[in-house]
Coordinates of C-alpha atoms in Angstrom, one line a residue:
Chain A
M1 CA 0.1 0.1 -0.1
S2 CA 1.2 3.6 -0.9
G3 CA 1.4 5.7 2.1
L4 CA -0.5 8.9 3.2
R5 CA 0.2 12.0 1.2
I6 CA -1.1 14.6 3.7
L7 CA -2.0 18.1 2.6
V8 CA -1.8 20.8 5.6
P9 CA -3.4 23.8 4.8
V10 CA -2.1 26.7 6.8
K11 CA -3.4 30.5 7.4
R12 CA -1.1 33.4 8.8
V13 CA -3.3 35.2 11.3
L14 CA -3.2 38.0 13.6
D15 CA -1.7 36.6 16.6
Y16 CA -4.2 35.2 19.2
T17 CA -3.1 37.3 21.9
L18 CA -3.8 40.6 20.4
K19 CA -6.7 42.6 20.6
P20 CA -7.8 43.5 17.1
R21 CA -8.2 47.3 16.1
I22 CA -11.1 48.4 14.1
N23 CA -9.8 51.0 11.5
K24 CA -11.4 54.6 11.4
A25 CA -13.0 54.1 8.2
Q26 CA -14.9 51.2 9.5
T27 CA -13.9 48.7 6.8
G28 CA -11.8 46.6 8.6
I29 CA -9.3 45.6 10.9
D30 CA -5.8 47.2 11.3
V31 CA -3.4 44.6 11.1
A32 CA -0.2 46.0 9.7
G33 CA 3.0 46.0 11.7
L34 CA 1.3 43.8 14.3
K35 CA 2.7 40.2 15.2
H36 CA 1.3 37.6 13.1
S37 CA 1.3 33.8 13.8
M38 CA 0.2 30.6 12.3
N39 CA -3.6 30.1 13.0
P40 CA -3.5 27.8 16.4
F41 CA -5.8 25.2 14.9
D42 CA -3.3 25.1 12.1
E43 CA -0.8 24.1 14.3
L44 CA -2.8 21.3 15.4
S45 CA -3.0 20.2 11.7
I46 CA 0.7 20.0 11.5
E47 CA 1.0 18.5 14.5
E48 CA -1.1 15.4 13.7
A49 CA 0.4 14.8 10.4
V50 CA 3.8 14.5 11.9
R51 CA 2.7 12.5 14.8
L52 CA 0.9 10.2 12.6
R53 CA 4.5 9.4 10.9
E54 CA 5.7 8.9 13.9
R55 CA 3.5 6.6 15.2
K56 CA 4.8 4.6 12.1
V57 CA 1.7 4.9 9.9
P58 CA 3.0 5.1 6.4
V59 CA 3.5 8.5 5.4
D60 CA 5.0 9.7 2.0
D61 CA 5.0 13.2 2.4
I62 CA 3.4 16.0 4.3
L63 CA 2.9 19.2 2.1
A64 CA 2.3 22.5 3.9
F65 CA 0.4 25.0 1.7
S66 CA -0.6 28.6 2.3
A67 CA -2.5 31.3 0.1
G68 CA -1.9 34.8 1.0
P69 CA 0.7 37.6 1.0
T70 CA 4.7 37.1 0.7
K71 CA 4.8 37.1 4.5
A72 CA 2.7 33.7 4.6
Q73 CA 5.9 32.2 3.8
D74 CA 6.8 32.5 7.6
V75 CA 4.2 30.3 8.4
L76 CA 5.1 27.7 5.9
R77 CA 8.7 27.9 7.4
T78 CA 7.0 27.1 10.8
A79 CA 5.1 24.4 9.6
M80 CA 8.4 22.9 8.0
A81 CA 10.3 23.5 11.3
M82 CA 7.6 21.2 12.8
G83 CA 7.8 18.3 10.6
A84 CA 6.6 19.2 7.2
D85 CA 8.5 17.8 4.5
R86 CA 8.0 20.8 1.8
G87 CA 5.8 24.0 1.4
L88 CA 3.7 25.5 -1.4
H89 CA 2.9 29.0 -1.4
V90 CA 0.3 30.6 -3.9
V91 CA 1.0 34.2 -3.6
E92 CA -1.7 36.8 -3.2
E93 CA -1.1 40.2 -1.5
N94 CA -4.6 40.5 -0.8
D95 CA -5.0 38.1 2.1
D96 CA -8.7 38.5 2.0
I97 CA -9.7 35.2 0.2
E98 CA -13.2 34.0 0.9
P99 CA -13.3 30.4 2.2
L100 CA -15.1 29.2 -1.2
S101 CA -12.1 30.2 -3.1
V102 CA -9.5 28.8 -0.8
A103 CA -11.6 25.4 -0.9
K104 CA -11.5 25.7 -4.8
I105 CA -7.6 26.5 -4.7
L106 CA -7.3 23.4 -2.2
A107 CA -9.2 21.0 -4.4
K108 CA -6.9 22.0 -7.4
V109 CA -3.7 21.3 -5.3
V110 CA -5.0 18.0 -3.9
K111 CA -5.5 16.9 -7.6
D112 CA -2.2 18.5 -8.9
E113 CA -0.2 17.1 -5.9
D114 CA -2.2 13.7 -5.8
R115 CA -3.0 13.9 -2.1
N116 CA -5.3 11.3 0.0
L117 CA -5.5 13.0 3.2
V118 CA -6.0 16.6 3.9
I119 CA -5.9 17.8 7.7
I120 CA -7.1 21.6 8.2
G121 CA -7.7 23.5 11.2
K122 CA -11.7 23.9 12.1
Q123 CA -11.8 27.7 11.8
S124 CA -9.4 30.4 11.3
I125 CA -9.3 32.9 14.7
D126 CA -9.8 36.1 12.2
D127 CA -13.1 35.3 10.4
D128 CA -14.0 32.5 12.5
A129 CA -15.8 30.9 9.4
G130 CA -15.4 27.6 9.8
Q131 CA -16.0 26.4 6.6
T132 CA -13.0 25.8 4.2
G133 CA -12.5 21.9 5.2
Q134 CA -16.3 20.9 4.7
M135 CA -16.2 23.1 1.5
L136 CA -13.1 21.3 0.5
A137 CA -14.8 17.9 1.1
G138 CA -17.6 19.0 -0.8
L139 CA -16.0 19.8 -3.9
L140 CA -13.8 17.1 -4.2
G141 CA -16.7 14.7 -2.9
W142 CA -14.7 13.0 -0.4
S143 CA -15.5 12.2 3.4
Q144 CA -15.0 14.6 6.2
A145 CA -15.0 14.3 9.7
T146 CA -14.7 17.9 11.6
Q147 CA -13.5 18.9 15.1
A148 CA -11.4 16.0 15.3
S149 CA -10.1 15.2 19.0
K150 CA -8.4 11.9 17.8
V151 CA -7.3 10.2 14.9
E152 CA -6.6 6.4 14.2
I153 CA -5.7 5.0 10.9
E154 CA -5.5 1.3 10.0
G155 CA -4.7 0.8 6.2
E156 CA -7.1 2.4 4.3
T157 CA -9.4 3.2 7.0
I158 CA -9.5 6.1 9.2
T159 CA -11.4 6.4 12.7
V160 CA -12.3 9.8 13.7
T161 CA -13.5 10.9 17.3
K162 CA -15.3 14.3 16.7
E163 CA -16.1 17.0 19.1
V164 CA -19.8 17.4 18.9
D165 CA -22.6 19.2 21.1
G166 CA -22.9 17.7 24.3
G167 CA -19.8 15.4 24.0
V168 CA -17.9 13.0 21.1
E169 CA -19.4 11.3 18.1
T170 CA -17.0 8.6 16.5
V171 CA -17.1 8.1 12.6
K172 CA -15.3 5.9 10.2
A173 CA -14.3 6.4 6.6
K174 CA -12.1 5.1 4.0
L175 CA -9.3 7.2 2.2
P176 CA -9.6 9.8 0.9
M177 CA -10.8 12.1 3.3
V178 CA -10.8 15.5 5.0
I179 CA -10.3 16.1 8.8
T180 CA -10.5 19.2 10.5
T181 CA -8.7 19.7 14.2
D182 CA -10.1 20.7 17.2
L183 CA -8.0 21.9 20.3
R184 CA -8.2 18.3 22.4
L185 CA -6.2 16.7 19.1
N186 CA -3.0 17.4 20.4
E187 CA -0.5 19.6 21.8
P188 CA 1.8 21.2 19.1
R189 CA 5.2 21.1 19.5
Y190 CA 7.8 24.2 19.4
A191 CA 10.1 24.3 16.6
S192 CA 13.3 23.8 18.0
L193 CA 16.2 26.1 16.8
P194 CA 17.9 23.1 14.6
N195 CA 14.8 22.3 12.9
I196 CA 14.1 25.6 12.2
M197 CA 17.5 26.0 10.6
K198 CA 16.8 23.0 8.6
A199 CA 13.7 24.0 7.8
K200 CA 15.3 26.6 6.1
K201 CA 16.4 24.2 3.5
K202 CA 13.5 22.5 3.0
P203 CA 11.8 23.2 -0.3
L204 CA 9.3 25.7 -0.6
V205 CA 7.6 26.4 -4.0
K206 CA 6.3 29.5 -4.8
K207 CA 3.4 29.8 -7.7
K208 CA 1.2 32.7 -8.8
M209 CA -2.4 32.6 -8.2
E210 CA -3.1 33.2 -12.0
E211 CA -1.7 29.7 -12.4
Y212 CA -4.8 28.3 -10.4
G213 CA -7.3 30.1 -12.6
I214 CA -9.7 30.5 -9.7
D215 CA -12.0 33.5 -9.7
L216 CA -11.3 35.7 -6.5
T217 CA -14.2 37.7 -6.9
K218 CA -16.0 38.1 -3.8
R219 CA -19.4 37.1 -2.8
L220 CA -19.7 38.7 0.4
K221 CA -19.4 42.7 0.3
T222 CA -18.2 44.0 3.6
V223 CA -20.5 46.8 4.4
K224 CA -18.9 47.9 7.6
V225 CA -16.8 46.5 10.7
T226 CA -17.5 48.3 13.9
E227 CA -17.0 47.6 17.7
P228 CA -18.7 45.6 19.7
P229 CA -21.0 46.9 22.4
V230 CA -18.8 47.7 25.1
R231 CA -19.4 46.3 28.5
K232 CA -19.1 48.2 31.3
G233 CA -18.2 46.7 34.7
G234 CA -20.6 47.5 37.4
G235 CA -18.1 47.7 40.0
K236 CA -17.1 45.6 43.1
V237 CA -18.8 44.3 46.2
D238 CA -17.3 43.5 49.5
D239 CA -18.6 40.1 50.5
V240 CA -20.7 37.2 49.3
D241 CA -24.0 39.2 51.1
G242 CA -23.1 42.0 48.9
M243 CA -23.0 40.1 45.7
I244 CA -26.1 38.2 46.4
S245 CA -28.0 41.4 47.1
K246 CA -26.8 43.0 44.0
L247 CA -27.8 40.1 41.7
K248 CA -31.0 40.2 43.3
E249 CA -31.5 44.0 43.0
L250 CA -30.3 43.3 39.3
G251 CA -33.1 40.6 38.7
A252 CA -30.5 37.8 38.0
L253 CA -31.4 35.9 41.2
Chain B
M1 CA -53.7 52.3 -10.7
F2 CA -53.6 48.6 -10.6
S3 CA -50.0 48.2 -10.6
A4 CA -49.8 50.6 -7.9
A5 CA -51.8 48.6 -5.7
R6 CA -50.1 45.4 -6.4
Q7 CA -46.9 47.1 -5.3
T8 CA -48.3 48.2 -2.0
A9 CA -49.3 44.6 -1.2
L10 CA -46.3 43.1 -2.3
R11 CA -44.3 45.5 -0.1
H12 CA -46.5 44.3 2.8
A13 CA -45.6 40.7 1.9
R14 CA -41.9 41.2 2.3
T15 CA -39.4 43.2 4.2
S16 CA -37.2 44.4 1.2
C17 CA -38.5 47.0 -0.9
L18 CA -39.2 47.4 -4.6
N19 CA -38.3 50.6 -6.1
A20 CA -41.7 52.2 -6.6
T21 CA -40.3 55.0 -8.9
R22 CA -39.1 52.7 -11.4
P23 CA -41.8 52.2 -14.3
S24 CA -41.2 48.7 -15.3
F25 CA -42.7 46.8 -12.2
I26 CA -43.0 43.5 -14.2
Q27 CA -39.8 43.3 -14.9
Q28 CA -38.3 44.1 -11.7
L29 CA -40.5 41.3 -10.4
H30 CA -38.6 38.9 -12.5
A31 CA -35.7 40.2 -11.5
T32 CA -35.9 40.0 -7.9
R33 CA -37.3 36.8 -6.8
L34 CA -39.4 37.0 -3.6
A35 CA -37.6 35.5 -0.4
S36 CA -38.7 31.8 0.2
T37 CA -36.8 30.0 3.3
L38 CA -35.7 26.6 3.8
A39 CA -35.2 25.8 7.2
V40 CA -32.9 23.0 8.1
L41 CA -34.1 21.5 11.2
E42 CA -32.4 18.8 13.7
Q43 CA -33.8 15.7 14.9
R44 CA -32.2 13.0 17.2
D45 CA -34.0 9.5 17.6
G46 CA -37.4 11.2 16.3
K47 CA -37.4 14.1 18.7
L48 CA -37.1 17.5 17.2
N49 CA -34.3 19.8 18.5
S50 CA -36.3 22.8 19.3
S51 CA -33.2 24.8 19.2
S52 CA -33.0 24.4 15.4
L53 CA -36.1 26.2 15.2
A54 CA -34.2 29.5 15.2
A55 CA -33.9 28.7 11.7
V56 CA -37.6 29.7 11.4
T57 CA -37.2 32.6 13.1
A58 CA -34.5 33.7 10.8
G59 CA -36.6 33.1 8.2
V60 CA -39.6 35.3 9.5
K61 CA -37.4 38.0 9.7
V62 CA -36.3 37.5 6.2
G63 CA -39.9 37.6 5.0
G64 CA -41.7 35.5 2.6
G65 CA -42.6 31.4 2.9
I66 CA -41.0 29.2 5.3
T67 CA -40.2 25.7 4.5
G68 CA -39.1 23.1 7.1
I69 CA -37.1 20.2 6.0
V70 CA -36.5 16.9 8.5
A71 CA -34.8 13.8 7.4
G72 CA -34.5 10.1 9.2
S73 CA -36.1 7.1 10.2
N74 CA -39.9 7.3 11.3
I75 CA -39.8 11.1 10.5
K76 CA -43.5 11.6 10.1
A77 CA -44.4 12.5 13.5
V78 CA -41.4 15.0 13.7
A79 CA -42.6 16.6 10.3
E80 CA -46.1 16.8 12.3
E81 CA -44.7 18.5 15.1
V82 CA -43.1 21.1 12.6
A83 CA -46.1 21.6 11.0
K84 CA -47.5 23.2 14.2
V85 CA -44.7 25.7 14.5
E86 CA -45.9 29.3 14.0
G87 CA -44.4 30.7 10.8
V88 CA -44.2 27.4 8.6
E89 CA -46.2 27.2 5.6
K90 CA -44.5 23.6 4.4
V91 CA -42.7 20.8 5.7
I92 CA -40.4 18.5 3.6
Y93 CA -39.8 15.4 5.1
I94 CA -37.2 12.3 3.8
E95 CA -38.0 9.1 5.4
N96 CA -34.8 7.3 5.3
A97 CA -32.6 5.8 8.1
A98 CA -29.6 7.0 6.4
Y99 CA -30.3 10.5 7.5
D100 CA -30.4 9.7 11.3
K101 CA -26.8 10.3 12.3
G102 CA -27.1 13.6 10.2
L103 CA -23.7 12.4 8.1
P104 CA -22.7 15.3 5.9
E105 CA -21.8 13.1 2.9
H106 CA -25.4 12.0 2.7
Y107 CA -27.1 15.0 4.2
A108 CA -25.3 17.5 2.1
P109 CA -26.8 16.1 -1.4
L110 CA -30.2 15.6 0.2
L111 CA -30.4 19.5 0.8
V112 CA -28.9 20.4 -2.3
E113 CA -31.5 18.4 -4.1
N114 CA -34.3 19.9 -1.8
I115 CA -33.1 23.3 -2.5
K116 CA -32.7 23.4 -6.1
K117 CA -36.2 21.8 -6.5
G118 CA -37.7 24.3 -4.2
G119 CA -35.9 27.3 -5.8
F120 CA -35.2 28.5 -2.3
T121 CA -33.3 31.9 -1.8
H122 CA -32.4 31.4 1.9
V123 CA -31.1 28.3 3.8
F124 CA -30.8 28.7 7.4
A125 CA -29.6 26.3 10.0
G126 CA -28.2 26.5 13.3
H127 CA -24.6 27.1 14.1
S128 CA -24.7 23.7 16.1
A129 CA -22.3 20.8 15.6
F130 CA -24.7 19.4 12.9
G131 CA -25.1 22.9 11.2
K132 CA -21.4 23.8 11.0
T133 CA -20.4 20.4 9.7
L134 CA -23.2 20.2 6.8
M135 CA -23.9 23.8 5.8
P136 CA -20.4 24.7 4.3
R137 CA -20.7 21.4 2.4
V138 CA -23.8 22.5 1.2
A139 CA -22.6 25.8 0.3
A140 CA -19.8 24.4 -1.8
L141 CA -21.8 22.1 -3.9
L142 CA -24.4 25.3 -4.7
D143 CA -21.2 27.2 -5.4
V144 CA -22.1 30.1 -3.0
Q145 CA -20.2 31.4 0.0
Q146 CA -21.9 30.6 2.9
I147 CA -22.2 33.1 6.0
S148 CA -21.7 31.7 9.4
D149 CA -22.9 32.1 12.8
I150 CA -25.0 35.3 12.3
T151 CA -26.3 37.4 15.2
S152 CA -28.6 39.5 13.2
I153 CA -30.6 40.0 9.9
E154 CA -30.4 43.7 8.5
S155 CA -32.3 42.7 5.2
E156 CA -32.7 39.8 3.1
D157 CA -28.7 39.9 1.7
T158 CA -27.2 41.8 4.5
F159 CA -26.2 39.7 7.8
V160 CA -24.1 40.7 11.0
R161 CA -21.6 38.5 12.3
P162 CA -19.1 38.4 15.0
I163 CA -15.3 37.8 13.9
Y164 CA -12.0 38.3 15.8
A165 CA -13.4 36.2 18.5
G166 CA -16.4 38.7 18.9
N167 CA -13.7 41.7 19.4
A168 CA -15.3 42.9 16.0
I169 CA -19.0 42.9 14.6
L170 CA -18.8 42.5 10.6
T171 CA -22.0 43.5 8.4
V172 CA -21.6 41.5 5.0
Q173 CA -23.7 42.0 2.1
S174 CA -24.3 38.6 -0.3
S175 CA -24.6 38.8 -3.9
D176 CA -25.0 34.9 -3.9
P177 CA -28.7 33.8 -5.5
V178 CA -28.7 31.2 -2.4
K179 CA -28.0 32.4 1.0
V180 CA -26.8 29.6 3.1
I181 CA -26.6 30.5 6.5
T182 CA -26.0 29.2 10.2
L183 CA -27.2 31.3 13.2
R184 CA -25.9 31.9 16.4
S185 CA -28.5 30.3 18.6
T186 CA -28.2 32.9 21.6
S187 CA -29.2 35.6 19.0
F188 CA -32.4 33.8 17.6
P189 CA -34.8 32.7 20.0
P190 CA -36.6 29.3 18.5
A191 CA -40.0 29.8 16.8
A192 CA -42.8 28.8 19.2
S193 CA -45.0 25.6 18.4
G194 CA -48.3 27.0 18.2
S195 CA -51.3 26.5 15.9
G196 CA -49.6 26.4 12.8
N197 CA -51.1 24.2 10.1
A198 CA -48.5 23.7 7.4
S199 CA -48.7 21.1 4.7
V200 CA -46.7 18.3 4.8
E201 CA -45.0 16.3 1.9
E202 CA -42.4 14.1 1.0
G203 CA -39.3 15.8 -0.3
V204 CA -36.6 14.4 -2.8
D205 CA -34.3 11.8 -2.0
P206 CA -31.1 11.4 -3.8
K207 CA -29.7 8.6 -1.7
A208 CA -25.9 9.5 -2.1
D209 CA -23.8 7.2 -1.6
A210 CA -22.2 6.3 2.1
T211 CA -18.8 7.0 2.3
S212 CA -18.5 7.6 6.0
E213 CA -20.0 5.3 8.7
W214 CA -21.3 6.3 12.1
V215 CA -19.6 4.4 14.7
G216 CA -21.1 5.7 18.0
E217 CA -21.0 8.4 20.5
E218 CA -20.4 9.3 23.9
L219 CA -22.6 12.2 25.3
A220 CA -21.9 13.6 28.7
K221 CA -25.1 13.0 30.8
S222 CA -26.5 15.5 32.7
D223 CA -29.7 16.4 34.6
R224 CA -28.8 20.1 34.8
P225 CA -30.2 22.6 32.0
E226 CA -28.4 22.7 28.8
L227 CA -25.6 24.9 28.6
A228 CA -26.1 26.7 25.5
T229 CA -29.8 27.5 26.6
A230 CA -29.7 27.6 30.2
E231 CA -31.1 30.8 32.0
R232 CA -28.0 30.8 34.5
V233 CA -24.7 29.2 33.9
V234 CA -22.2 28.8 37.0
S235 CA -18.7 28.7 35.3
G236 CA -15.1 27.4 36.7
G237 CA -11.7 28.4 35.8
R238 CA -8.3 27.5 36.5
G239 CA -8.4 29.1 39.7
L240 CA -10.5 26.1 41.1
K241 CA -6.9 24.3 40.7
S242 CA -8.3 20.5 40.4
K243 CA -10.8 18.3 39.0
E244 CA -11.6 17.6 42.8
E245 CA -12.2 21.0 43.8
F246 CA -14.1 21.9 40.7
D247 CA -16.5 19.0 41.2
K248 CA -16.9 19.9 45.0
L249 CA -17.7 23.5 44.5
I250 CA -19.0 24.4 41.2
P251 CA -22.1 21.6 40.9
P252 CA -23.5 22.6 44.3
L253 CA -23.6 26.5 43.4
A254 CA -25.2 25.5 40.3
D255 CA -27.7 23.1 41.6
A256 CA -28.5 26.1 44.2
I257 CA -29.8 28.3 41.7
G258 CA -30.9 25.8 38.9
A259 CA -27.7 26.8 36.7
A260 CA -26.0 25.1 33.8
I261 CA -22.2 24.1 34.5
G262 CA -19.7 26.0 32.2
A263 CA -15.9 26.0 32.2
S264 CA -13.1 27.8 30.6
R265 CA -10.7 26.6 28.4
A266 CA -7.9 26.5 30.9
A267 CA -10.1 24.2 33.3
V268 CA -11.0 22.0 30.2
D269 CA -7.2 21.4 29.2
S270 CA -6.4 20.9 32.8
G271 CA -8.8 18.0 32.8
F272 CA -11.2 19.5 35.5
A273 CA -14.1 19.7 33.3
D274 CA -15.7 17.8 30.3
N275 CA -14.7 19.7 26.8
S276 CA -18.7 20.0 26.1
L277 CA -18.9 22.4 28.9
Q278 CA -16.2 25.0 27.4
V279 CA -17.6 28.5 27.2
G280 CA -15.7 30.6 24.5
Q281 CA -14.4 31.3 21.0
T282 CA -13.8 27.8 20.4
G283 CA -16.4 26.4 22.9
K284 CA -19.8 27.2 23.1
N285 CA -21.6 30.8 23.3
V286 CA -23.8 31.4 25.9
A287 CA -26.0 34.5 26.8
P288 CA -28.0 33.3 29.8
Q289 CA -29.8 35.8 32.5
L290 CA -26.9 35.3 34.8
Y291 CA -23.2 34.3 34.2
L292 CA -21.5 33.5 37.4
C293 CA -18.0 32.6 37.3
A294 CA -15.1 31.7 39.7
G295 CA -11.5 31.5 39.2
I296 CA -11.6 32.7 35.5
S297 CA -9.5 35.5 34.5
G298 CA -11.4 36.7 31.6
A299 CA -9.1 36.1 28.5
I300 CA -10.6 37.5 25.3
Q301 CA -11.3 33.9 24.3
H302 CA -13.6 33.3 26.9
L303 CA -15.1 36.7 27.1
A304 CA -16.1 35.9 23.2
G305 CA -18.3 33.1 24.7
M306 CA -20.2 34.8 27.4
K307 CA -20.0 38.7 26.9
D308 CA -23.5 38.8 25.8
S309 CA -25.0 37.9 29.2
K310 CA -27.4 39.8 30.9
V311 CA -25.7 40.1 34.2
I312 CA -22.2 38.7 34.6
A313 CA -21.0 38.2 38.2
C314 CA -17.4 36.9 39.3
I315 CA -15.3 35.9 41.7
N316 CA -11.6 36.1 41.6
K317 CA -9.0 37.0 43.9
N318 CA -6.9 38.9 41.5
A319 CA -8.5 42.3 41.6
E320 CA -6.8 43.1 38.1
A321 CA -8.0 40.2 36.3
P322 CA -9.7 41.6 33.2
I323 CA -12.8 39.7 34.2
F324 CA -13.8 42.7 36.5
E325 CA -13.8 44.9 33.3
V326 CA -16.8 43.2 32.1
A327 CA -18.7 42.0 35.2
D328 CA -21.9 43.6 36.5
V329 CA -20.9 42.2 40.1
G330 CA -17.3 41.6 41.0
L331 CA -16.0 40.0 44.3
V332 CA -12.4 40.2 45.0
A333 CA -12.3 36.9 47.4
D334 CA -10.7 33.7 47.4
L335 CA -12.9 31.5 45.6
F336 CA -12.5 28.4 48.0
D337 CA -14.1 30.5 50.7
A338 CA -16.7 32.6 48.7
V339 CA -18.3 30.0 46.5
P340 CA -19.1 27.7 49.6
E341 CA -20.4 30.5 51.5
M342 CA -22.4 31.8 48.5
T343 CA -23.9 28.2 47.8
E344 CA -25.0 27.9 51.6
K345 CA -26.5 31.3 51.5
L346 CA -28.5 30.5 48.1
K347 CA -30.0 27.5 49.3
K348 CA -31.7 29.1 51.9

């Protein structure tokens, strides 16, 4: 049996510790000059792919992919430092590509690169859409397992434990498949300095968006981006009695 | 005259407005389809998931006819139940056990076939595990860009949703012919079951091939209110220090006020509480009347899941914790003293 040919899409996003600032024109978020990192759920995807190999599951290769501005190469290097074998970067300076378009690009990459497993984060923490993996599975007609907290592979069969409302659910499917990662799946490793150095030598192919022939016209127009209603703290009370009486006063008890 | 009268009637019938000053009204009627909504409803073991009726509520807001769709084994009874829901005009049911577990590989083609046949302009489902896994697949098959987790509807093509863990609110306008949308349950109360008398008919069943198989499930059992819909939530964080302390302090306080139990990601990651209890960007969104939390610092990812609560109360020994900035009532105290005391006093 030939091994797994894994595709791991990664996205460069505003670092999760930063509070986004809305621009004055209310057209978007000011991200220039701010720290960016790999989307946390994508770190889990890379980690899982690498762990499959470490568990002696036959893995032919792990391809990390990103579509976005030149700086997206940083997250591809990180992915390679974590254990991906090579990177593919589709350069698009406008990093505001809709999930449907990303899914279409990925579907093409899957075919070009003859992939049989895609491991992708369940959502990106900037637009919080949670769509790309499912869309990709739909476009390819593949099986999908979303919000995976456990992945087991035996031969051609993958068993995935998924996080669902109120507990977990287990599904089984044959390759090829799309899996989206949930936080419980694993604990991503830190890229060690020697591995960061090695990653610089791993192949990273850059391609132009035009080569993919995907129409990036947006279906959704941003009307505005605004601040959420500000919540004002109501102050502090001195003791438990004070808290209970205040809650009664507010009608919460 | 005649045309003007019809226009007025039409305006009543739908929320979007046709431009009355334009002469060729008939042309415009052809250009703009009347809204019609397909509400994707969830069922489990023949029981309707009432929170999925939020999809009907959204349909009412858009205006136009609303059709509910249910699928599974022994589904007729569920369809009859949906027929009574206020606002529903028609119920489509698909009797086939293959849909019982909601596997997206079967379910997405089923929805696509019925959406195409019914010519719906809007398809709504809850942003639940079921909706999240299914709807993007449906959208891709229809070649439309889905809109996830909306919190309000501005017009039939304009919707509002939180981004960046709720730190920004995005309003988007969709140019897609079919709007495929998931709804945040805390923003759309489920439509009430009432005196509705919708027609019930069988839908198309494409019988897509099974490419995945449902193996089993393990659901956390609880007699307490369901977290996502509870009126009150008592939530614990890392400050509880261990699973033993979490189990000793949090459930009694929750029981004293009839609340559901929640937890921060730190508490879940440390193994104090089950993953299904996590509140936040990557867990559940809640908006109860009272959110009472102890030992939670208030990271932005946590606030994303609870800041729409009516009243927020917190107990934390660190007076500088960010949770105090959003709490209506804050108590700086050691939770190991304050929580038991509060439980005792509330029991009375």
